[in-house]
Short mmCIF file of C-alpha atoms (C1' of nucleotides) in Angstrom, two decimals:
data_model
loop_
_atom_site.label_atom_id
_atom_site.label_comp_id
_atom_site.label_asym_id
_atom_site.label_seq_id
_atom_site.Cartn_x
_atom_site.Cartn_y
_atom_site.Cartn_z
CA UNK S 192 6.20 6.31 26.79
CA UNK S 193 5.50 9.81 25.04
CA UNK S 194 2.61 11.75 26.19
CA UNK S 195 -0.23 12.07 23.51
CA UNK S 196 -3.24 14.15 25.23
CA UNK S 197 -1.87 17.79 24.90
CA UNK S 198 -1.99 18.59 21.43
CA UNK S 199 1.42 18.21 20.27
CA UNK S 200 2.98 20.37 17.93
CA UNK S 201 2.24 20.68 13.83
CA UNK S 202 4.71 18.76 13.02
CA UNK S 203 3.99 15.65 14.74
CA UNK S 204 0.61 16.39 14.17
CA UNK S 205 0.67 16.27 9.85
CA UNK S 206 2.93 13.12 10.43
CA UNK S 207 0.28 11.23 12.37
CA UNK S 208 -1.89 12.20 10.04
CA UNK S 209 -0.09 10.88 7.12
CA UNK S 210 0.18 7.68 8.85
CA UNK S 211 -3.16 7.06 9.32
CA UNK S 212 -4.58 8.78 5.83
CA UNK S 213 -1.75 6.25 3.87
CA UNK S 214 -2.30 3.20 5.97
CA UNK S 215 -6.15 3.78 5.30
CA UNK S 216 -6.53 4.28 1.82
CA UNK S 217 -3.08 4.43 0.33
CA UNK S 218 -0.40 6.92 -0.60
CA UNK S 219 -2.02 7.08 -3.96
CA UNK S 220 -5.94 7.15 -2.02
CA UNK S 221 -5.05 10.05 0.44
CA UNK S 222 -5.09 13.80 -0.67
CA UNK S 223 -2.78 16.34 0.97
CA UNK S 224 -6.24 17.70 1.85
CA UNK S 225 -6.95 14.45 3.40
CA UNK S 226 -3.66 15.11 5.35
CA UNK S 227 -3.72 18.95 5.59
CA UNK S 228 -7.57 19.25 7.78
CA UNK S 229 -6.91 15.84 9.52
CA UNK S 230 -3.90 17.80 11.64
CA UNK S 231 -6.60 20.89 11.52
CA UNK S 232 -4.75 22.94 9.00
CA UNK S 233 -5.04 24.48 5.61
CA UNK S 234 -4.16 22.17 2.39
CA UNK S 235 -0.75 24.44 2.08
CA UNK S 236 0.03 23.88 5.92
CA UNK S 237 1.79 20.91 4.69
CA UNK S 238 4.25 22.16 2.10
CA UNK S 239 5.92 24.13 5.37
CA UNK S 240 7.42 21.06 6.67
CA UNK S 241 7.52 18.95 3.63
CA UNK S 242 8.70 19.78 -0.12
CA UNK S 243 6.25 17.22 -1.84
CA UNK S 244 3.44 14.10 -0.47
CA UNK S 245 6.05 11.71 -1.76
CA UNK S 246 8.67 13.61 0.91
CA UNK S 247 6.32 13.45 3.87
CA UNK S 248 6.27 9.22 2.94
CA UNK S 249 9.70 9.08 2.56
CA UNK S 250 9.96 10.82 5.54
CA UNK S 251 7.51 8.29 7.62
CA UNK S 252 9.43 5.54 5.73
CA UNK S 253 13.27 6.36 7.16
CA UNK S 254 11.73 7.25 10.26
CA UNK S 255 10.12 4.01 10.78
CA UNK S 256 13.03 1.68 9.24
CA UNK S 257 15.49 3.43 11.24
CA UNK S 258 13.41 2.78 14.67
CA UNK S 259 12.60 -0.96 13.46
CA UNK S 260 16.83 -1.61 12.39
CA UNK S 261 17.60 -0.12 16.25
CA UNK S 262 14.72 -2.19 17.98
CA UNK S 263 16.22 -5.30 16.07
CA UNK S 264 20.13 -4.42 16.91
CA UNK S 265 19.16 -3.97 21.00
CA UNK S 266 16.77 -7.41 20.67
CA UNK S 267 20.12 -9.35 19.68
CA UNK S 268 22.27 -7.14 21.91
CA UNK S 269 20.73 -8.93 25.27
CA UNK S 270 22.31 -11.75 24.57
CA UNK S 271 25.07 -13.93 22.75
CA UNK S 272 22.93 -17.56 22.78
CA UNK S 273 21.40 -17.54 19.08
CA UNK S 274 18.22 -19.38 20.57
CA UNK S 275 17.79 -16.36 22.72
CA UNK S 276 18.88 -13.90 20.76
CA UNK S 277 16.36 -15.60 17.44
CA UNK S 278 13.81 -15.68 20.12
CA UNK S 279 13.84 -11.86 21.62
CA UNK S 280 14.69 -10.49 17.86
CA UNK S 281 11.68 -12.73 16.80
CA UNK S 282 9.16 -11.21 19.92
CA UNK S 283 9.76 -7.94 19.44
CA UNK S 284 9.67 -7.40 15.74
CA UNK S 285 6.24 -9.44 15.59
CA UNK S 286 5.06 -7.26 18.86
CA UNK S 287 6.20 -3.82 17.46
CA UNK S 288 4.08 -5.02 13.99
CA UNK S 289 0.98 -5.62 16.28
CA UNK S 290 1.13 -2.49 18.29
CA UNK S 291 2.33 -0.23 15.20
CA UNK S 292 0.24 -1.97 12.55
CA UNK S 293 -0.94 1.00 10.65
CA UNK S 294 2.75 2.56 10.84
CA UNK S 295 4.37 -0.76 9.45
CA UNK S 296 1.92 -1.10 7.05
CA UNK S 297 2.91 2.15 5.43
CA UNK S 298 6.55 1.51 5.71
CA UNK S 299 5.90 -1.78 4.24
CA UNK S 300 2.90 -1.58 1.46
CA UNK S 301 3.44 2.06 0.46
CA UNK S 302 7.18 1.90 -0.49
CA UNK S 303 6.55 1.78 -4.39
CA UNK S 304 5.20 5.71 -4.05
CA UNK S 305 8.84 6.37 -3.89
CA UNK S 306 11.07 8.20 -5.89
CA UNK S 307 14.00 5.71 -7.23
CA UNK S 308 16.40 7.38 -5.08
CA UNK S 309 14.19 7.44 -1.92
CA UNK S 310 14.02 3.70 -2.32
CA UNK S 311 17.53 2.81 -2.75
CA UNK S 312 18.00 4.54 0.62
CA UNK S 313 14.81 2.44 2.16
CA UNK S 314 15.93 -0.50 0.64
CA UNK S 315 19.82 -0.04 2.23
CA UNK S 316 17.99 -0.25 5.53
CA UNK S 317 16.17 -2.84 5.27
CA UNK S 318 19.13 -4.80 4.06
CA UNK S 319 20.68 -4.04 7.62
CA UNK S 320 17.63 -5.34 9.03
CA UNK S 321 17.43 -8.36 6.88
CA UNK S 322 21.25 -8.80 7.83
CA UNK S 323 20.66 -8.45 11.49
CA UNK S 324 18.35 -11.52 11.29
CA UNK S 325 20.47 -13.67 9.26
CA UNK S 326 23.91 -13.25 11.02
CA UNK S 327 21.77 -15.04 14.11
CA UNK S 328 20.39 -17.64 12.17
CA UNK S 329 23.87 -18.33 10.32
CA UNK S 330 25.48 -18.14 13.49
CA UNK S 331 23.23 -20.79 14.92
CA UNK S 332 23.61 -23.06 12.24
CA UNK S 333 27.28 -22.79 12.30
CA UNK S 334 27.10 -23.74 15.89
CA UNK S 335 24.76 -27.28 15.61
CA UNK S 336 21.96 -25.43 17.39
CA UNK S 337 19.84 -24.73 14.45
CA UNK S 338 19.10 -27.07 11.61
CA UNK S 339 17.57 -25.57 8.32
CA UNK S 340 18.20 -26.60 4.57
CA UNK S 341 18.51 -23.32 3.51
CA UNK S 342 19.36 -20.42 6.41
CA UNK S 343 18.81 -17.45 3.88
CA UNK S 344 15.44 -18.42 2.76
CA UNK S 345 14.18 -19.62 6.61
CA UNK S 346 15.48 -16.33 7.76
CA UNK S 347 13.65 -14.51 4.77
CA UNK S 348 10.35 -16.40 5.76
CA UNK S 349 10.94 -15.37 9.63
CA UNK S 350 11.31 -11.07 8.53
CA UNK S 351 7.92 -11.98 5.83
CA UNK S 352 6.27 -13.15 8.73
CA UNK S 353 6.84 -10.72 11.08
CA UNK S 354 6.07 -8.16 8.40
CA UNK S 355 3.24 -9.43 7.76
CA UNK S 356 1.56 -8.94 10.91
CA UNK S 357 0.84 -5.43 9.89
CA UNK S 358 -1.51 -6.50 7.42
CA UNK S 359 -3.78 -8.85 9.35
CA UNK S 360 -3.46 -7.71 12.86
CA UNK S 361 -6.65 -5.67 14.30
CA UNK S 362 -7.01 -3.42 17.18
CA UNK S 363 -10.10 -5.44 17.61
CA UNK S 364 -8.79 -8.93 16.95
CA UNK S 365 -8.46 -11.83 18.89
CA UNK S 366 -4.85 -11.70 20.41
CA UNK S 367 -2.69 -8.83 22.03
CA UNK S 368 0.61 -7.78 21.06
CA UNK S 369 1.90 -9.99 23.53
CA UNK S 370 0.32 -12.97 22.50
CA UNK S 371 1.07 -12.78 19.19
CA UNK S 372 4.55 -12.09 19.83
CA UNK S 373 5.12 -15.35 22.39
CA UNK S 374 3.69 -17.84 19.89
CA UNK S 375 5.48 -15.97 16.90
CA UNK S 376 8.37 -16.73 18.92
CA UNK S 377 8.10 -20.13 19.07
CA UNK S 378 6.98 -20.77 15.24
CA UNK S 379 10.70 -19.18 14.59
CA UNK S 380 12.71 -21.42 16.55
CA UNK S 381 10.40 -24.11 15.19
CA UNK S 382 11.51 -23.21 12.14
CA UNK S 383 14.71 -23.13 12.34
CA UNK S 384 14.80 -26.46 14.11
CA UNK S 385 16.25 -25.19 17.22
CA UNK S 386 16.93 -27.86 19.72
CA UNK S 387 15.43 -26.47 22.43
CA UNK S 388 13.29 -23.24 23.12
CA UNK S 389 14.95 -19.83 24.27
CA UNK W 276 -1.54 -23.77 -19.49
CA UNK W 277 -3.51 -21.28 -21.34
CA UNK W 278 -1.93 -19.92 -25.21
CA UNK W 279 -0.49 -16.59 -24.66
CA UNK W 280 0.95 -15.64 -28.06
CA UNK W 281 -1.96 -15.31 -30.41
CA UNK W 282 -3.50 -12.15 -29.75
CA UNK W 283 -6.03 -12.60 -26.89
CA UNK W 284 -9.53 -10.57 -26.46
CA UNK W 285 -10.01 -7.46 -25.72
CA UNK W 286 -11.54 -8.33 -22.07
CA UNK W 287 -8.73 -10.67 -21.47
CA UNK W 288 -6.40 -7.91 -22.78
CA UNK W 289 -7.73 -5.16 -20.44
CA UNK W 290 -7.86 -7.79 -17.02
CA UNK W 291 -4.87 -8.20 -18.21
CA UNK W 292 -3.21 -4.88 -18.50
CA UNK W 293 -4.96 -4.20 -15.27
CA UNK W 294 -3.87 -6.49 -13.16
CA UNK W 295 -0.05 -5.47 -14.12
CA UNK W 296 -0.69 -1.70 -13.56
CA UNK W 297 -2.32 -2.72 -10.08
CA UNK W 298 0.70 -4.79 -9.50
CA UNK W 299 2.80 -2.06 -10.23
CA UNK W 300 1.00 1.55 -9.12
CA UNK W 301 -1.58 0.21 -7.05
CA UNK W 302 -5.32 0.94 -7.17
CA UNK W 303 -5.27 4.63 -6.97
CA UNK W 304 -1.85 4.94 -8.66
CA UNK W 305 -2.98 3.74 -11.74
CA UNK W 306 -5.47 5.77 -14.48
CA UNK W 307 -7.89 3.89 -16.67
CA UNK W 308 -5.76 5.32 -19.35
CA UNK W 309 -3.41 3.34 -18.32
CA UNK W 310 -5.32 0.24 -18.21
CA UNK W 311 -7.15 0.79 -21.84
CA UNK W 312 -4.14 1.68 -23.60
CA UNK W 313 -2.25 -0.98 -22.36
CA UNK W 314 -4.66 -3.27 -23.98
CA UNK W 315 -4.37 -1.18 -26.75
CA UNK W 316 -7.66 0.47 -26.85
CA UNK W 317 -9.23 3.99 -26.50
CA UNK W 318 -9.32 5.34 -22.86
CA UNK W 319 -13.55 4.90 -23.29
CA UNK W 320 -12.92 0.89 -23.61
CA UNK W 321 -12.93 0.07 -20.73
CA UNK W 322 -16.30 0.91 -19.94
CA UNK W 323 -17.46 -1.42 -22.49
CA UNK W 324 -16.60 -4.23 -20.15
CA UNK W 325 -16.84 -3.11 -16.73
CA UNK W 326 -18.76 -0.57 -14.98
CA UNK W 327 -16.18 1.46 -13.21
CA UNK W 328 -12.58 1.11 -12.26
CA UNK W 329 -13.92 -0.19 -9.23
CA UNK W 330 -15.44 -3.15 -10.68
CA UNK W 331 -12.75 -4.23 -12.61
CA UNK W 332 -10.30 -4.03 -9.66
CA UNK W 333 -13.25 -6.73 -8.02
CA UNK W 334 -13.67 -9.17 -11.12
CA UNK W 335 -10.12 -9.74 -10.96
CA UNK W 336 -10.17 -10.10 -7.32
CA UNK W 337 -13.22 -12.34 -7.19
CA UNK W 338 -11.95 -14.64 -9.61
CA UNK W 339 -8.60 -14.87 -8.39
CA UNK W 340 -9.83 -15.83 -4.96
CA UNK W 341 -12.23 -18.24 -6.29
CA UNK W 342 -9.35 -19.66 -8.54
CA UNK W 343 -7.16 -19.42 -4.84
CA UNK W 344 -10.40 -21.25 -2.89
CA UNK W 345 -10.60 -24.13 -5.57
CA UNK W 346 -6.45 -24.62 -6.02
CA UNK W 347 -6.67 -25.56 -1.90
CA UNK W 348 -9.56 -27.59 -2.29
CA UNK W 349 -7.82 -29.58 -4.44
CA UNK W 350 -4.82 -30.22 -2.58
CA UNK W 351 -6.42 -31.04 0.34
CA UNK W 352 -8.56 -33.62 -1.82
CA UNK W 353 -5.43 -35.49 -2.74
CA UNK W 354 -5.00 -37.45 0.61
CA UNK W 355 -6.59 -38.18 3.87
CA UNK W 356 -2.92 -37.95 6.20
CA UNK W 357 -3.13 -34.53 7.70
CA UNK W 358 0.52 -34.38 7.43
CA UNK W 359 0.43 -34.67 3.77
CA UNK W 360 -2.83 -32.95 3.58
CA UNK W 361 -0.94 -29.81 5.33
CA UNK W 362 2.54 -30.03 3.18
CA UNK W 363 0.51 -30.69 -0.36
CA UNK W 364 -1.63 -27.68 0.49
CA UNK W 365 1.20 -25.26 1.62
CA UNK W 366 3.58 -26.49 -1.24
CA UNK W 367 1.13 -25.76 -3.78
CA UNK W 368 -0.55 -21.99 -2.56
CA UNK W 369 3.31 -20.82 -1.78
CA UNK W 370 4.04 -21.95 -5.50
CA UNK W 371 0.94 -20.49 -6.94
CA UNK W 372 1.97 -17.20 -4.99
CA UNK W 373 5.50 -17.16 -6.56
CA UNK W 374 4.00 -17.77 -9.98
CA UNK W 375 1.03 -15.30 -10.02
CA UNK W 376 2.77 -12.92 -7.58
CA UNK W 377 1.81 -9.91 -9.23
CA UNK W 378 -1.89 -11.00 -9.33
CA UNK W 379 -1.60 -12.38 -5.78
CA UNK W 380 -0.10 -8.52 -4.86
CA UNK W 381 -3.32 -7.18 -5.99
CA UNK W 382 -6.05 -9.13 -5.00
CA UNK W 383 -4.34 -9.21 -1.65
CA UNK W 384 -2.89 -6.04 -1.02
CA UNK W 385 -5.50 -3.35 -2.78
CA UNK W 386 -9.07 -4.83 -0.56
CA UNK W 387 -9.24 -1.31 0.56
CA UNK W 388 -10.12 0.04 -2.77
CA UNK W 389 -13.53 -1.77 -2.97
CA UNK W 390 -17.01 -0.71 -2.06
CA UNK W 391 -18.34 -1.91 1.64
CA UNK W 392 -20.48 -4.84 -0.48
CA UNK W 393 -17.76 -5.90 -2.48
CA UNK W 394 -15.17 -6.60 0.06
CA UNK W 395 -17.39 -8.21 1.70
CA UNK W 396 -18.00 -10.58 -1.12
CA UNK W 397 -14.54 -11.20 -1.02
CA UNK W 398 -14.11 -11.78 2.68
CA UNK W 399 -16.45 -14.29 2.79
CA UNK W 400 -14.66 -15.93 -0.24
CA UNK W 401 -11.24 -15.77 2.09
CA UNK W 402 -12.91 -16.99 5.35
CA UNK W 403 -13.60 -20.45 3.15
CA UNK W 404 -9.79 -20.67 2.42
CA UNK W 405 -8.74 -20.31 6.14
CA UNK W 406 -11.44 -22.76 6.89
CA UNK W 407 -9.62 -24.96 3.85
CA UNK W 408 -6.56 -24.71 5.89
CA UNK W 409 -7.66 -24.83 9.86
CA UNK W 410 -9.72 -27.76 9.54
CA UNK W 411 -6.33 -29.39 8.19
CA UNK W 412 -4.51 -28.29 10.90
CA UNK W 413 -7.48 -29.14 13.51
CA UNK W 414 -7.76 -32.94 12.41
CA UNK W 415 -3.50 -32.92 12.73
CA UNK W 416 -4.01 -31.74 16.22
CA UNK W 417 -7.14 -34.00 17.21
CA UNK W 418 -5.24 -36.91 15.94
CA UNK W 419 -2.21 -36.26 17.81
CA UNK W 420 0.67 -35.86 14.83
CA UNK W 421 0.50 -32.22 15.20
CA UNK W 422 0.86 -30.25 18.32
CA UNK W 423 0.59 -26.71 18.47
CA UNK W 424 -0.23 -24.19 21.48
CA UNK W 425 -2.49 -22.24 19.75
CA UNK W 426 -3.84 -24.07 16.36
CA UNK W 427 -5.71 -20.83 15.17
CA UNK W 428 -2.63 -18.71 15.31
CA UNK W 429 -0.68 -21.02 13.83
CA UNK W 430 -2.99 -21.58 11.06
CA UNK W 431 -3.05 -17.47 10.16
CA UNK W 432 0.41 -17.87 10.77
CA UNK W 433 0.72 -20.24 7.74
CA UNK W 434 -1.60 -18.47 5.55
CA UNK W 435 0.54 -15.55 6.18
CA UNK W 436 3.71 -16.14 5.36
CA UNK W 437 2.09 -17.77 2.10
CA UNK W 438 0.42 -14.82 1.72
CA UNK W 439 3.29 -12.63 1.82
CA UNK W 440 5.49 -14.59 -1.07
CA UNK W 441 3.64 -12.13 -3.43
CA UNK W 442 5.18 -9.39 -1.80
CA UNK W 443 9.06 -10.31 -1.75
CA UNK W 444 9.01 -13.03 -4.73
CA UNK W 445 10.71 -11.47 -7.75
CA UNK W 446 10.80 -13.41 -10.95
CA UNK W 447 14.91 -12.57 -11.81
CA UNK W 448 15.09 -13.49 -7.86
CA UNK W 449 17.47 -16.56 -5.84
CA UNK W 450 15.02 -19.00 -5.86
CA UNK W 451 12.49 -20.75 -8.40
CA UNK W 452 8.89 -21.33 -7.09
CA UNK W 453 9.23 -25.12 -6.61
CA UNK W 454 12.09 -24.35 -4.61
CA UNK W 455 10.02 -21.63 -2.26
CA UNK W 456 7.26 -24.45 -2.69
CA UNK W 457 9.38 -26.85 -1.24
CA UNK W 458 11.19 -24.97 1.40
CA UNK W 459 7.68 -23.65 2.72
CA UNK W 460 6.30 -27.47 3.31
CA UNK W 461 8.79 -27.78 5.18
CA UNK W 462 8.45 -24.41 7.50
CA UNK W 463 4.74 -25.35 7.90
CA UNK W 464 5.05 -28.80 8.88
CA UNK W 465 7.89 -27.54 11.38
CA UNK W 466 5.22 -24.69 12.95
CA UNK W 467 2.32 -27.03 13.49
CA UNK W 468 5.20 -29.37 14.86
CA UNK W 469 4.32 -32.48 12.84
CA UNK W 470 6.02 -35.85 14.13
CA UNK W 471 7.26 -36.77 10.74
CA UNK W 472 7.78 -35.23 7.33
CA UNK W 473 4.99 -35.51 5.08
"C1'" DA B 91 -32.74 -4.22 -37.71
"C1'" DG B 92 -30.68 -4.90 -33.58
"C1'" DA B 93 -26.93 -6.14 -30.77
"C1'" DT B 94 -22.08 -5.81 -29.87
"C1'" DG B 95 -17.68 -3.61 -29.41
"C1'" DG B 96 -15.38 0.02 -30.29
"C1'" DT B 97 -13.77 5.42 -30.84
"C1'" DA B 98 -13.25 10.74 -30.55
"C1'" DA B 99 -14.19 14.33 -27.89
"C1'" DG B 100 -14.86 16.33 -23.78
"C1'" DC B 101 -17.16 17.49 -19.09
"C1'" DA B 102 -17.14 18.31 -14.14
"C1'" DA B 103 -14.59 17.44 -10.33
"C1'" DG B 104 -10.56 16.81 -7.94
"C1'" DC B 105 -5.60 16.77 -7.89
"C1'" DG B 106 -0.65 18.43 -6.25
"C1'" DC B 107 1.32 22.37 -5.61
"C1'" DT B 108 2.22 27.66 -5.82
"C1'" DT B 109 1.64 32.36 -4.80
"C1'" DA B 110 1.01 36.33 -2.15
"C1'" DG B 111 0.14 37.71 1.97
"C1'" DT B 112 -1.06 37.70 7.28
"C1'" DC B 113 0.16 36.98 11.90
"C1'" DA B 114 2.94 36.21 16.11
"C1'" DC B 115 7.24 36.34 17.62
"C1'" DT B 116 12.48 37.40 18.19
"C1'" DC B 117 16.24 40.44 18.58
"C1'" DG B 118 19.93 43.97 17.89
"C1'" DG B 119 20.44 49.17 17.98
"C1'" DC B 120 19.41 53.26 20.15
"C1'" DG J 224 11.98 50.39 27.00
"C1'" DC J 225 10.68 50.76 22.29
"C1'" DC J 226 11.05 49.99 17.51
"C1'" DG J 227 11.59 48.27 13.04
"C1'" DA J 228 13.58 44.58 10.39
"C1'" DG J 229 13.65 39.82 10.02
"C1'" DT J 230 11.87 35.01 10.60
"C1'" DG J 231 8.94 30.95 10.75
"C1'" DA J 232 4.29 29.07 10.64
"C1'" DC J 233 0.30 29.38 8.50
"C1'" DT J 234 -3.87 30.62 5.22
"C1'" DA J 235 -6.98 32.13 1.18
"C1'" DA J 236 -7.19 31.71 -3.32
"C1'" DG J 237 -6.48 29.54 -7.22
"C1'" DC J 238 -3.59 27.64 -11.39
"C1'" DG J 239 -2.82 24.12 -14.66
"C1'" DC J 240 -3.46 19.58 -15.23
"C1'" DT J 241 -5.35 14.92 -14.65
"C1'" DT J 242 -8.94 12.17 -13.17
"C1'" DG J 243 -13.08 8.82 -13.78
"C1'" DC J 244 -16.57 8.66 -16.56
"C1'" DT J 245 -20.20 10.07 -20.33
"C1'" DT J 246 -21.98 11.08 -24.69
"C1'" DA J 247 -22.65 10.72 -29.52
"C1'" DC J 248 -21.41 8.27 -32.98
"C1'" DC J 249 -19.61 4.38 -36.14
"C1'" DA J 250 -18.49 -0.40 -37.99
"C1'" DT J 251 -19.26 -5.15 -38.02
"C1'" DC J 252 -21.74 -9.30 -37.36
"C1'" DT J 253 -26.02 -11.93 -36.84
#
DNA sequence: AGATGGTAAGCAAGCGCTTAGTCACTCGGC
DNA sequence: GCCGAGTGACTAAGCGCTTGCTTACCATCT
């Protein structure tokens, strides 16, 4: 757990602006002004620690893809039972998409901003993501646990739902992280006709 | 099927063009010069039909949720078995998704470019859809052939990952949209945990 | 004659980004 | 211990361009 109530340094502070400006109205909606006086500096301040707007995303974007590829790696890591593993990979990707909704949404909704090449580099981590998933389901199909017509595109559904958390969860809402995460659990092992529950 | 070769009218033209720079740019990443002379028109056309850019982006999000509202309707309409109820009704908004996924991108993903009053039009128009789909999933559950923990999260949960086809489909992608169609019957009957196939 | 659907030209505001400079701080040489 | 050169973070001002939208006008159809 990072601290957050002593004003932390410029940096940080333009970044979680950013995040907030972009997952409000858009990369395309938000101003570097909007970013700029939201950290409480000039509209230049940001051009110090970023070359362009379209840097500062692509920074938030590699940032966030990078933390999401490592949560999913250490979810499978705990264990070598595809049930669990399916079910802890599951849980935490749809509990980091609750609790980091506006961040996700960015990283998610805002990646067409990008430059071509910024993309291609986005897009080669979430193929290690999207591989992270599959090898589990695969690997419980090969073993009789799971049962599934077609692995790739019941694995694809599992990442689009977790993804799309971000867009419909609300601070304000009716679940916690928590809850949405256990029962988001369960619809994936559901869906991949898992014998019995993790 | 609607003709698409002869020429088509200028408004149909410009909802058109609009809809594909949406899809592409987003809200605030596209210019009404790019909108009017995609349709082939001076950049002061546009304002011949609508009022602002604004109220173009909510025509074509009005009547693509109406057209969304009316498509579940009607597979709901088709039989009185939950089961099949539930499978018709997710078969045929995760096709329509695949089909119109650049229009479903932007009636779904650019909301937060609208004035207060018209998102709210369109909310309302939305909370009829879930309704569409919960009471489905309610009579499953009160009648015993689906069982669920938690029918009103499994219900967004549905609408979700239907929801989010528009986001990953690609037209030159792996599958067709009967097969997504198909596949996704399948994955919702699984989540609500229906007793047979419908 | 009036309504309808269009254009050419352009305005005021806002945009991303640059420039020139200020300020606080560090550090090696004497 | 003190000093001047260098460095990194930041701002005031504003440039050149693009934006959404308006105005004045024109052609065609009823």
């Amino acid at each position: 757990m990072t601290e957050s109530s002593p004003e932390p340094d410029s940096r940080t502070r333009l970044a979680r602006a950013a995040v907030d400006a972009f997952g409000a109205r858009g990369f395309h909606g938000t101003t570097t002004r909007d970013i700029s006086t939201a950290a409480g500096m000039s509209p230049a301040a940001m051009y110090v620690h970023h070359r362009s707007k379209e840097e500062l995303l692509f920074e938030l974007a590699r940032v966030g893809h990078v933390r999401v590829l490592e949560l999913a790696r250490a979810s499978v890591a705990r264990s070598s039972d595809p049930v669990t593993q399916l079910g802890d990979l599951v849980e935490d990707f749809a509990r980091d998409h609750a609790v980091s909704h506006t961040g996700a949404r960015v990283i998610n909704y805002e990646l067409a901003a990008l430059s071509d090449d910024h993309l291609a580099q986005i897009r080669a981590i979430r193929h290690d993501i999207d591989t992270v998933l599959r090898d589990v389901v695969s690997r419980g199909v090969a073993s009789g646990v799971f049962s599934t017509p077609d692995p790739q595109m019941t694995s694809l559904a599992i990442l689009s739902l977790g993804i799309d958390v971000a867009r419909w969860y609300r601070d304000e809402g009716r679940w916690t992280p928590d809850e949405v995460a256990a029962h988001y659990r369960l619809l994936a092992l559901r869906m991949v006709g898992a014998s019995h529950d993790g």
